[in-house]
Tab-separated table of C-alpha atoms in Angstrom:
chain	number	residue	atom	x	y	z
A	1	UNK	CA	-15.378	-20.659	-9.849
A	2	UNK	CA	-12.278	-21.794	-8.302
A	3	UNK	CA	-9.580	-18.866	-7.303
A	4	UNK	CA	-6.436	-18.670	-5.848
A	5	UNK	CA	-5.072	-15.565	-4.317
A	6	UNK	CA	-0.761	-15.561	-4.058
A	7	UNK	CA	0.677	-13.258	-1.616
A	8	UNK	CA	3.345	-13.409	0.739
A	9	UNK	CA	1.335	-11.479	3.608
A	10	UNK	CA	-2.081	-12.021	4.886
A	11	UNK	CA	-4.145	-10.972	7.565
A	12	UNK	CA	-3.908	-11.049	10.774
A	13	UNK	CA	-0.736	-9.645	9.778
A	14	UNK	CA	-0.107	-5.645	9.423
A	15	UNK	CA	0.742	-5.515	5.610
A	16	UNK	CA	-1.958	-3.580	3.821
A	17	UNK	CA	-1.502	-6.180	0.847
A	18	UNK	CA	-2.384	-9.007	2.984
A	19	UNK	CA	-5.636	-7.095	4.347
A	20	UNK	CA	-6.532	-6.257	0.646
A	21	UNK	CA	-5.941	-9.838	-0.407
A	22	UNK	CA	-8.125	-10.924	2.648
A	23	UNK	CA	-10.828	-8.646	1.702
A	24	UNK	CA	-11.038	-9.793	-1.939
A	25	UNK	CA	-10.912	-13.444	-0.863
A	26	UNK	CA	-13.823	-12.953	1.648
A	27	UNK	CA	-15.859	-11.335	-0.915
A	28	UNK	CA	-15.431	-13.906	-3.681
A	29	UNK	CA	-16.025	-16.456	-1.246
A	30	UNK	CA	-19.315	-14.805	-0.188
A	31	UNK	CA	-20.337	-15.070	-3.903
A	32	UNK	CA	-19.865	-18.740	-4.026
A	33	UNK	CA	-16.527	-19.088	-5.315
A	34	UNK	CA	-13.970	-21.582	-4.061
A	35	UNK	CA	-11.134	-19.433	-2.941
A	36	UNK	CA	-7.451	-20.702	-1.917
A	37	UNK	CA	-4.979	-18.254	-0.603
A	38	UNK	CA	-1.422	-19.283	-0.689
A	39	UNK	CA	0.780	-17.106	1.766
A	40	UNK	CA	3.476	-17.503	4.479
A	41	UNK	CA	3.410	-17.939	8.291
A	42	UNK	CA	5.449	-14.845	8.640
A	43	UNK	CA	4.727	-11.214	8.594
A	44	UNK	CA	5.403	-7.761	7.810
A	45	UNK	CA	7.458	-7.610	10.950
A	46	UNK	CA	9.766	-10.365	12.542
A	47	UNK	CA	7.429	-10.573	15.548
A	48	UNK	CA	4.523	-12.007	13.592
A	49	UNK	CA	3.834	-15.516	13.601
A	50	UNK	CA	0.689	-17.299	12.029
A	51	UNK	CA	-0.465	-20.771	12.104
A	52	UNK	CA	0.002	-23.220	9.011
A	53	UNK	CA	-3.562	-23.325	8.114
A	54	UNK	CA	-6.617	-21.143	9.107
A	55	UNK	CA	-8.880	-23.747	9.801
A	56	UNK	CA	-11.736	-22.508	7.570
A	57	UNK	CA	-13.002	-24.037	4.487
A	58	UNK	CA	-13.551	-21.031	2.416
A	59	UNK	CA	-11.407	-19.254	1.942
A	60	UNK	CA	-8.759	-21.975	2.472
A	61	UNK	CA	-5.337	-20.436	3.740
A	62	UNK	CA	-2.420	-22.315	3.014
A	63	UNK	CA	0.578	-21.047	4.733
A	64	UNK	CA	4.164	-22.060	3.957
A	65	UNK	CA	7.226	-21.826	6.130
A	66	UNK	CA	9.562	-18.946	5.912
A	67	UNK	CA	12.331	-17.775	8.445
A	68	UNK	CA	10.230	-14.888	9.359
A	69	UNK	CA	12.897	-12.404	9.633
A	70	UNK	CA	10.574	-9.250	8.869
A	71	UNK	CA	11.956	-6.292	6.953
A	72	UNK	CA	14.465	-5.000	9.110
A	73	UNK	CA	17.364	-5.443	6.571
A	74	UNK	CA	17.665	-6.080	2.938
A	75	UNK	CA	19.222	-9.596	3.653
A	76	UNK	CA	16.415	-10.532	6.309
A	77	UNK	CA	13.737	-9.540	3.534
A	78	UNK	CA	15.580	-11.391	0.670
A	79	UNK	CA	15.660	-14.563	2.929
A	80	UNK	CA	11.997	-14.317	3.536
A	81	UNK	CA	11.267	-13.520	-0.071
A	82	UNK	CA	13.565	-16.532	-1.463
A	83	UNK	CA	11.733	-19.119	1.015
A	84	UNK	CA	8.521	-18.120	0.119
A	85	UNK	CA	9.216	-17.976	-3.574
A	86	UNK	CA	10.373	-21.524	-3.533
A	87	UNK	CA	7.681	-23.128	-1.835
A	88	UNK	CA	4.907	-20.891	-3.281
A	89	UNK	CA	6.269	-22.590	-6.852
A	90	UNK	CA	5.656	-26.066	-5.528
A	91	UNK	CA	2.045	-25.250	-4.072
A	92	UNK	CA	0.975	-23.486	-7.226
A	93	UNK	CA	2.171	-26.436	-9.379
A	94	UNK	CA	0.635	-28.962	-6.778
A	95	UNK	CA	-2.867	-27.269	-6.890
A	96	UNK	CA	-5.760	-28.632	-9.010
A	97	UNK	CA	-6.778	-26.518	-11.912
A	98	UNK	CA	-7.868	-23.104	-10.864
A	99	UNK	CA	-10.330	-21.073	-12.946
A	100	UNK	CA	-8.144	-17.808	-12.026
A	101	UNK	CA	-5.157	-17.155	-9.991
A	102	UNK	CA	-4.921	-13.498	-8.871
A	103	UNK	CA	-1.078	-12.941	-7.932
A	104	UNK	CA	0.085	-9.734	-6.170
A	105	UNK	CA	3.675	-8.664	-6.363
A	106	UNK	CA	5.271	-9.722	-2.970
A	107	UNK	CA	7.798	-10.955	-3.317
A	108	UNK	CA	8.893	-9.442	-6.500
A	109	UNK	CA	8.148	-11.940	-9.429
A	110	UNK	CA	5.908	-14.103	-7.613
A	111	UNK	CA	3.541	-13.826	-10.766
A	112	UNK	CA	6.140	-16.470	-12.121
A	113	UNK	CA	4.362	-19.232	-9.736
A	114	UNK	CA	1.154	-18.235	-11.130
A	115	UNK	CA	2.225	-18.504	-14.664
A	116	UNK	CA	3.722	-21.995	-13.785
A	117	UNK	CA	-0.051	-22.893	-12.772
A	118	UNK	CA	-1.180	-21.573	-16.133
A	119	UNK	CA	1.426	-23.602	-18.091
A	120	UNK	CA	0.219	-26.839	-16.597
A	121	UNK	CA	-3.523	-25.845	-16.981
A	122	UNK	CA	-3.785	-23.662	-19.789
A	123	UNK	CA	-7.606	-22.924	-19.225
A	124	UNK	CA	-6.440	-21.016	-16.033
A	125	UNK	CA	-6.470	-17.292	-16.238
A	126	UNK	CA	-3.851	-15.016	-14.352
A	127	UNK	CA	-4.655	-11.503	-13.243
A	128	UNK	CA	-1.503	-9.498	-11.954
A	129	UNK	CA	-2.527	-7.150	-9.098
A	130	UNK	CA	0.389	-4.715	-9.391
A	131	UNK	CA	1.255	-3.123	-5.762
A	132	UNK	CA	4.560	-2.007	-6.997
A	133	UNK	CA	6.973	-2.509	-9.909
A	134	UNK	CA	10.203	-4.460	-10.338
A	135	UNK	CA	12.968	-4.070	-11.505
A	136	UNK	CA	11.820	-0.354	-11.808
A	137	UNK	CA	12.096	0.362	-7.838
A	138	UNK	CA	15.332	-1.445	-8.065
A	139	UNK	CA	16.478	0.916	-10.743
A	140	UNK	CA	15.232	4.100	-9.379
A	141	UNK	CA	16.852	3.525	-5.988
A	142	UNK	CA	20.200	2.635	-7.623
A	143	UNK	CA	20.240	-0.685	-6.255
A	144	UNK	CA	20.520	-2.243	-9.905
A	145	UNK	CA	22.067	-0.057	-12.608
A	146	UNK	CA	19.632	0.591	-15.430
A	147	UNK	CA	21.086	-1.341	-18.454
A	148	UNK	CA	23.186	-3.669	-16.595
A	149	UNK	CA	23.317	-7.245	-17.091
A	150	UNK	CA	21.043	-7.881	-14.103
A	151	UNK	CA	18.739	-5.119	-15.038
A	152	UNK	CA	18.215	-6.625	-18.566
A	153	UNK	CA	17.658	-10.031	-17.201
A	154	UNK	CA	15.258	-8.967	-14.865
A	155	UNK	CA	13.542	-6.921	-17.467
A	156	UNK	CA	13.365	-10.412	-19.590
A	157	UNK	CA	11.833	-12.064	-16.585
A	158	UNK	CA	9.239	-9.651	-16.669
A	159	UNK	CA	8.359	-9.800	-20.269
A	160	UNK	CA	7.945	-13.461	-19.974
A	161	UNK	CA	5.695	-13.076	-17.149
A	162	UNK	CA	3.497	-10.415	-18.901
A	163	UNK	CA	3.352	-12.569	-21.954
A	164	UNK	CA	1.177	-15.244	-19.983
A	165	UNK	CA	-1.014	-12.723	-18.196
A	166	UNK	CA	-4.457	-12.040	-18.981
A	167	UNK	CA	-5.068	-8.965	-17.205
A	168	UNK	CA	-2.899	-6.401	-15.319
A	169	UNK	CA	-4.756	-4.222	-12.498
A	170	UNK	CA	-2.789	-0.975	-11.836
A	171	UNK	CA	-3.212	1.195	-8.734
A	172	UNK	CA	-3.413	4.566	-10.603
A	173	UNK	CA	-2.777	6.001	-14.072
A	174	UNK	CA	1.165	6.884	-13.442
A	175	UNK	CA	1.578	3.090	-12.750
A	176	UNK	CA	-0.671	2.259	-15.755
A	177	UNK	CA	1.420	4.410	-18.155
A	178	UNK	CA	4.693	2.834	-16.592
A	179	UNK	CA	3.777	-0.650	-17.258
A	180	UNK	CA	1.954	0.157	-20.637
A	181	UNK	CA	5.360	1.455	-21.810
A	182	UNK	CA	7.268	-1.429	-20.784
A	183	UNK	CA	5.453	-4.660	-21.077
A	184	UNK	CA	1.962	-4.285	-22.808
A	185	UNK	CA	2.472	-5.587	-26.417
A	186	UNK	CA	0.754	-4.489	-29.585
A	187	UNK	CA	-2.998	-5.000	-29.611
A	188	UNK	CA	-3.334	-4.452	-25.769
A	189	UNK	CA	-1.890	-7.769	-24.449
A	190	UNK	CA	-2.175	-8.203	-21.741
A	191	UNK	CA	-5.160	-6.019	-20.833
A	192	UNK	CA	-4.726	-3.416	-18.201
A	193	UNK	CA	-7.091	-1.291	-16.085
A	194	UNK	CA	-6.938	0.948	-12.821
A	195	UNK	CA	-8.692	-0.187	-9.716
A	196	UNK	CA	-7.886	1.683	-6.586
A	197	UNK	CA	-6.957	0.138	-3.193
A	198	UNK	CA	-9.503	0.340	-0.622
A	199	UNK	CA	-10.600	0.026	3.021
A	200	UNK	CA	-13.433	-1.829	4.266
A	201	UNK	CA	-16.650	0.191	4.920
A	202	UNK	CA	-17.388	-1.489	8.022
A	203	UNK	CA	-14.199	-0.784	9.571
A	204	UNK	CA	-14.825	2.902	9.115
A	205	UNK	CA	-18.751	3.489	9.175
A	206	UNK	CA	-19.973	7.174	8.952
A	207	UNK	CA	-20.921	7.217	12.509
A	208	UNK	CA	-17.856	5.680	13.826
A	209	UNK	CA	-16.786	6.838	17.306
A	210	UNK	CA	-13.274	5.519	17.680
A	211	UNK	CA	-12.188	5.066	21.516
A	212	UNK	CA	-10.134	7.706	23.226
A	213	UNK	CA	-6.344	7.306	22.465
A	214	UNK	CA	-4.411	8.279	25.648
A	215	UNK	CA	-0.951	8.983	23.713
A	216	UNK	CA	-1.664	12.770	23.351
A	217	UNK	CA	-1.891	13.255	26.775
A	218	UNK	CA	1.022	11.023	27.613
A	219	UNK	CA	2.992	12.883	25.086
A	220	UNK	CA	1.756	16.517	26.613
A	221	UNK	CA	0.247	17.591	23.210
A	222	UNK	CA	-3.374	17.509	24.055
A	223	UNK	CA	-5.242	20.255	22.480
A	224	UNK	CA	-2.367	20.566	19.891
A	225	UNK	CA	-2.809	20.334	16.115
A	226	UNK	CA	-1.473	16.791	15.335
A	227	UNK	CA	-0.210	15.881	11.747
A	228	UNK	CA	-0.241	12.105	11.478
A	229	UNK	CA	2.084	10.022	9.241
A	230	UNK	CA	0.733	6.476	9.580
A	231	UNK	CA	2.562	3.293	7.869
A	232	UNK	CA	5.632	2.378	6.480
A	233	UNK	CA	8.343	5.220	6.148
A	234	UNK	CA	10.831	3.632	3.256
A	235	UNK	CA	12.199	4.214	-0.274
A	236	UNK	CA	9.472	6.138	-1.718
A	237	UNK	CA	9.118	8.994	0.880
A	238	UNK	CA	11.234	11.930	1.694
A	239	UNK	CA	10.815	13.878	4.782
A	240	UNK	CA	13.264	16.803	4.576
A	241	UNK	CA	10.503	19.159	3.907
A	242	UNK	CA	8.323	17.993	7.098
A	243	UNK	CA	11.541	18.086	9.494
A	244	UNK	CA	11.904	21.973	8.048
A	245	UNK	CA	8.055	22.681	8.876
A	246	UNK	CA	8.519	21.059	12.204
A	247	UNK	CA	11.345	23.502	12.776
A	248	UNK	CA	9.170	26.439	11.581
A	249	UNK	CA	5.923	25.243	13.853
A	250	UNK	CA	7.740	24.491	17.250
A	251	UNK	CA	5.870	27.429	18.890
A	252	UNK	CA	2.546	27.046	17.083
A	253	UNK	CA	1.304	24.055	19.198
A	254	UNK	CA	1.585	21.986	15.876
A	255	UNK	CA	3.069	18.382	16.389
A	256	UNK	CA	4.069	15.808	13.679
A	257	UNK	CA	3.322	12.351	14.712
A	258	UNK	CA	4.972	9.275	13.052
A	259	UNK	CA	3.165	5.818	13.939
A	260	UNK	CA	4.963	2.825	11.909
A	261	UNK	CA	8.459	1.832	10.878
A	262	UNK	CA	10.730	1.301	7.886
A	263	UNK	CA	14.192	2.030	6.462
A	264	UNK	CA	13.628	5.689	7.134
A	265	UNK	CA	13.085	5.449	10.909
A	266	UNK	CA	16.605	5.741	11.952
A	267	UNK	CA	17.163	8.818	9.700
A	268	UNK	CA	13.968	10.639	11.203
A	269	UNK	CA	15.272	9.794	14.752
A	270	UNK	CA	18.701	11.270	14.066
A	271	UNK	CA	16.932	14.456	12.495
A	272	UNK	CA	14.786	14.855	15.506
A	273	UNK	CA	17.878	14.584	17.704
A	274	UNK	CA	20.098	16.923	15.665
A	275	UNK	CA	17.490	19.733	15.232
A	276	UNK	CA	16.116	19.158	18.887
A	277	UNK	CA	12.732	18.672	17.457
A	278	UNK	CA	10.161	18.487	20.607
A	279	UNK	CA	6.762	18.667	18.300
A	280	UNK	CA	8.026	15.325	16.076
A	281	UNK	CA	7.010	11.944	17.766
A	282	UNK	CA	7.853	8.512	16.673
A	283	UNK	CA	5.776	5.481	17.710
A	284	UNK	CA	6.261	1.800	16.412
A	285	UNK	CA	3.534	-0.018	14.428
A	286	UNK	CA	0.244	-0.685	16.133
A	287	UNK	CA	-2.457	-3.307	15.194
A	288	UNK	CA	-4.881	-2.565	12.016
A	289	UNK	CA	-7.817	-2.403	14.375
A	290	UNK	CA	-6.151	0.266	16.440
A	291	UNK	CA	-5.631	2.726	13.429
A	292	UNK	CA	-9.054	4.133	13.525
A	293	UNK	CA	-8.340	5.430	17.084
A	294	UNK	CA	-4.939	6.826	16.187
A	295	UNK	CA	-6.476	8.975	13.210
A	296	UNK	CA	-9.688	10.013	15.282
A	297	UNK	CA	-6.971	11.775	17.797
A	298	UNK	CA	-5.185	13.481	14.836
A	299	UNK	CA	-6.281	16.447	12.762
A	300	UNK	CA	-4.669	16.074	9.361
A	301	UNK	CA	-2.881	13.312	7.235
A	302	UNK	CA	0.602	13.504	5.905
A	303	UNK	CA	1.730	11.528	2.755
A	304	UNK	CA	4.936	11.836	1.055
A	305	UNK	CA	6.302	10.584	-1.998
A	306	UNK	CA	9.595	11.212	-3.857
A	307	UNK	CA	9.664	11.762	-7.560
A	308	UNK	CA	11.348	8.515	-8.197
A	309	UNK	CA	8.602	6.522	-6.726
A	310	UNK	CA	5.798	7.653	-9.133
A	311	UNK	CA	4.279	4.970	-11.116
A	312	UNK	CA	5.969	2.140	-9.079
A	313	UNK	CA	4.370	2.469	-5.843
A	314	UNK	CA	1.014	3.878	-4.899
A	315	UNK	CA	0.496	4.950	-1.024
A	316	UNK	CA	-2.164	3.060	0.678
A	317	UNK	CA	-2.346	5.079	3.825
A	318	UNK	CA	-4.661	7.609	1.559
A	319	UNK	CA	-7.842	5.400	1.737
A	320	UNK	CA	-8.229	5.135	5.726
A	321	UNK	CA	-7.182	8.761	6.240
A	322	UNK	CA	-10.071	9.775	3.784
A	323	UNK	CA	-12.311	7.195	5.673
A	324	UNK	CA	-11.713	9.023	8.851
A	325	UNK	CA	-12.315	12.462	7.530
A	326	UNK	CA	-8.624	13.711	7.750
A	327	UNK	CA	-7.586	16.592	5.489
A	328	UNK	CA	-4.637	15.250	3.274
A	329	UNK	CA	-1.360	17.116	3.290
A	330	UNK	CA	0.549	15.416	0.214
A	331	UNK	CA	3.940	16.208	-0.744
A	332	UNK	CA	5.096	14.806	-3.944
A	333	UNK	CA	4.859	14.598	-7.793
A	334	UNK	CA	1.909	15.246	-9.481
A	335	UNK	CA	0.133	12.548	-11.028
A	336	UNK	CA	0.324	10.084	-8.246
A	337	UNK	CA	-3.088	8.471	-6.862
A	338	UNK	CA	-2.801	10.824	-3.767
A	339	UNK	CA	-2.362	13.956	-6.179
A	340	UNK	CA	-5.302	12.567	-8.131
A	341	UNK	CA	-7.561	12.197	-4.943
A	342	UNK	CA	-6.663	15.610	-3.794
A	343	UNK	CA	-7.508	17.270	-7.248
A	344	UNK	CA	-10.540	15.252	-7.906
A	345	UNK	CA	-12.278	15.596	-4.500
A	346	UNK	CA	-10.701	18.700	-2.905
A	347	UNK	CA	-9.626	17.029	0.206
A	348	UNK	CA	-6.470	18.974	1.095
A	349	UNK	CA	-3.261	20.298	-0.597
A	350	UNK	CA	-1.011	18.798	-3.172
A	351	UNK	CA	2.568	20.251	-2.634
A	352	UNK	CA	5.903	19.711	-4.121
A	353	UNK	CA	9.042	18.712	-2.258
A	354	UNK	CA	10.504	22.480	-2.286
A	355	UNK	CA	7.354	24.091	-1.292
A	356	UNK	CA	8.273	24.757	2.358
A	357	UNK	CA	6.341	27.910	2.565
A	358	UNK	CA	3.078	26.332	0.941
A	359	UNK	CA	3.208	23.533	3.779
A	360	UNK	CA	3.658	25.940	6.655
A	361	UNK	CA	0.802	28.177	5.285
A	362	UNK	CA	-1.522	25.437	4.650
A	363	UNK	CA	-1.268	23.878	8.297
A	364	UNK	CA	-1.780	27.352	9.795
A	365	UNK	CA	-4.810	28.193	7.655
A	366	UNK	CA	-6.666	24.823	8.544
A	367	UNK	CA	-5.703	25.077	12.049
A	368	UNK	CA	-7.192	28.634	12.418
A	369	UNK	CA	-10.063	28.501	10.025
A	370	UNK	CA	-12.854	26.015	11.065
A	371	UNK	CA	-14.920	26.409	8.045
A	372	UNK	CA	-12.201	25.252	5.664
A	373	UNK	CA	-11.185	22.479	7.840
A	374	UNK	CA	-14.756	21.022	7.751
A	375	UNK	CA	-14.980	21.644	4.100
A	376	UNK	CA	-12.159	19.211	3.651
A	377	UNK	CA	-13.189	16.756	6.059
A	378	UNK	CA	-16.668	16.570	4.558
A	379	UNK	CA	-14.941	16.118	1.036
A	380	UNK	CA	-12.571	13.527	2.458
A	381	UNK	CA	-15.194	11.416	3.484
A	382	UNK	CA	-17.270	11.855	0.336
A	383	UNK	CA	-14.037	10.623	-1.600
A	384	UNK	CA	-13.583	7.536	0.798
A	385	UNK	CA	-17.339	6.487	0.000
A	386	UNK	CA	-17.369	7.259	-3.654
A	387	UNK	CA	-14.165	5.724	-4.749
A	388	UNK	CA	-11.918	4.153	-1.995
A	389	UNK	CA	-14.022	1.975	0.006
A	390	UNK	CA	-14.428	-1.849	-0.761
A	391	UNK	CA	-18.145	-0.987	-1.773
A	392	UNK	CA	-16.740	1.046	-4.622
A	393	UNK	CA	-13.693	-1.128	-5.754
A	394	UNK	CA	-14.892	-4.675	-5.118
A	395	UNK	CA	-17.537	-4.293	-7.883
A	396	UNK	CA	-14.813	-3.089	-10.353
A	397	UNK	CA	-13.243	-6.387	-9.419
A	398	UNK	CA	-16.126	-8.448	-9.766
A	399	UNK	CA	-16.971	-7.078	-13.350
A	400	UNK	CA	-13.337	-7.812	-14.508
A	401	UNK	CA	-13.478	-11.337	-13.013
A	402	UNK	CA	-16.879	-11.769	-15.027
A	403	UNK	CA	-15.344	-10.612	-18.248
A	404	UNK	CA	-12.404	-12.539	-17.964
A	405	UNK	CA	-13.657	-15.881	-16.685
A	406	UNK	CA	-17.397	-15.706	-16.581
A	407	UNK	CA	-19.740	-16.630	-13.809
A	408	UNK	CA	-19.180	-20.449	-13.680
């Protein structure tokens, strides 16, 4: 079977979508498929640079040129999007007929390039692997006014895309409900299903002994209880309650460690300064292979989501945190993938954005009750192996591909 995966980011870059795409590409290549990846030479941040071609035959990685400006500003992001989009259209048009094209959603509407390939080769199938929802994100952030001419145009573009899709993979039930209400027509076309994102089991073996991380010592917080926020801090996240909790817990030897970046980073820095918070620490992105070490030095994982993000994004940091057995502190709306994991597997707490007392109380409880803490860590690892490891999710993709295309 000939399969192409289309996404702006790919390994060895930092972007989670690139690592997921690579996991699926390598898996399908190992099953004997001829896999092509169309991606960019740029990465998640401006400093990342990647060669035009990987040098390997399967998966074959085709990288197109982009300015490699990163995600620092909206202009830089849009410029990288535009250059990748234009060249990806030509690459997809030039490819020989593929049995299946799997398109992710970076940049927004890149599925148009996959649909063009289907127009040129009618027997090709197209799966949209939906990581985030446009224009809904733009509507909810106020970038595009709902009902405006631009909004109606973007919705029309999406409906044209969906009319040519064969299947939509959503990340959680909230996303499935949103897309079904907007784009899935009568008779269930295109078909849609939920397949959670994952982390590779081999990266997080049960007996993993991560190397010691010296940052807690450098920060003077060895022996403190560390709540870790790992990854992007952007549109979909709110941190007011976290800053309030940090203020309340300054004398409790409880520290909040942020490792990553994003558009909310300057706000976090400003809040730390204005509140004189000595127990909040901000560190820039680290290579993915170092994340197990960081998590091993932490005591729990912090995941936030604002109400407007429900259904349009799905936090991917959940899966690695569960893999490391970290209790989850989720602050956000009910119905998200994180809320679902907390409720199904009892891996921590699920709180709303106004529940400061609940947040402070939960941290103090798991810090002072070793048996309760162990209960959550055991459940977290079990949830990872059951639902959020590649060994659980890749077979779901295999079944979908077999049902859609067959085993040829």
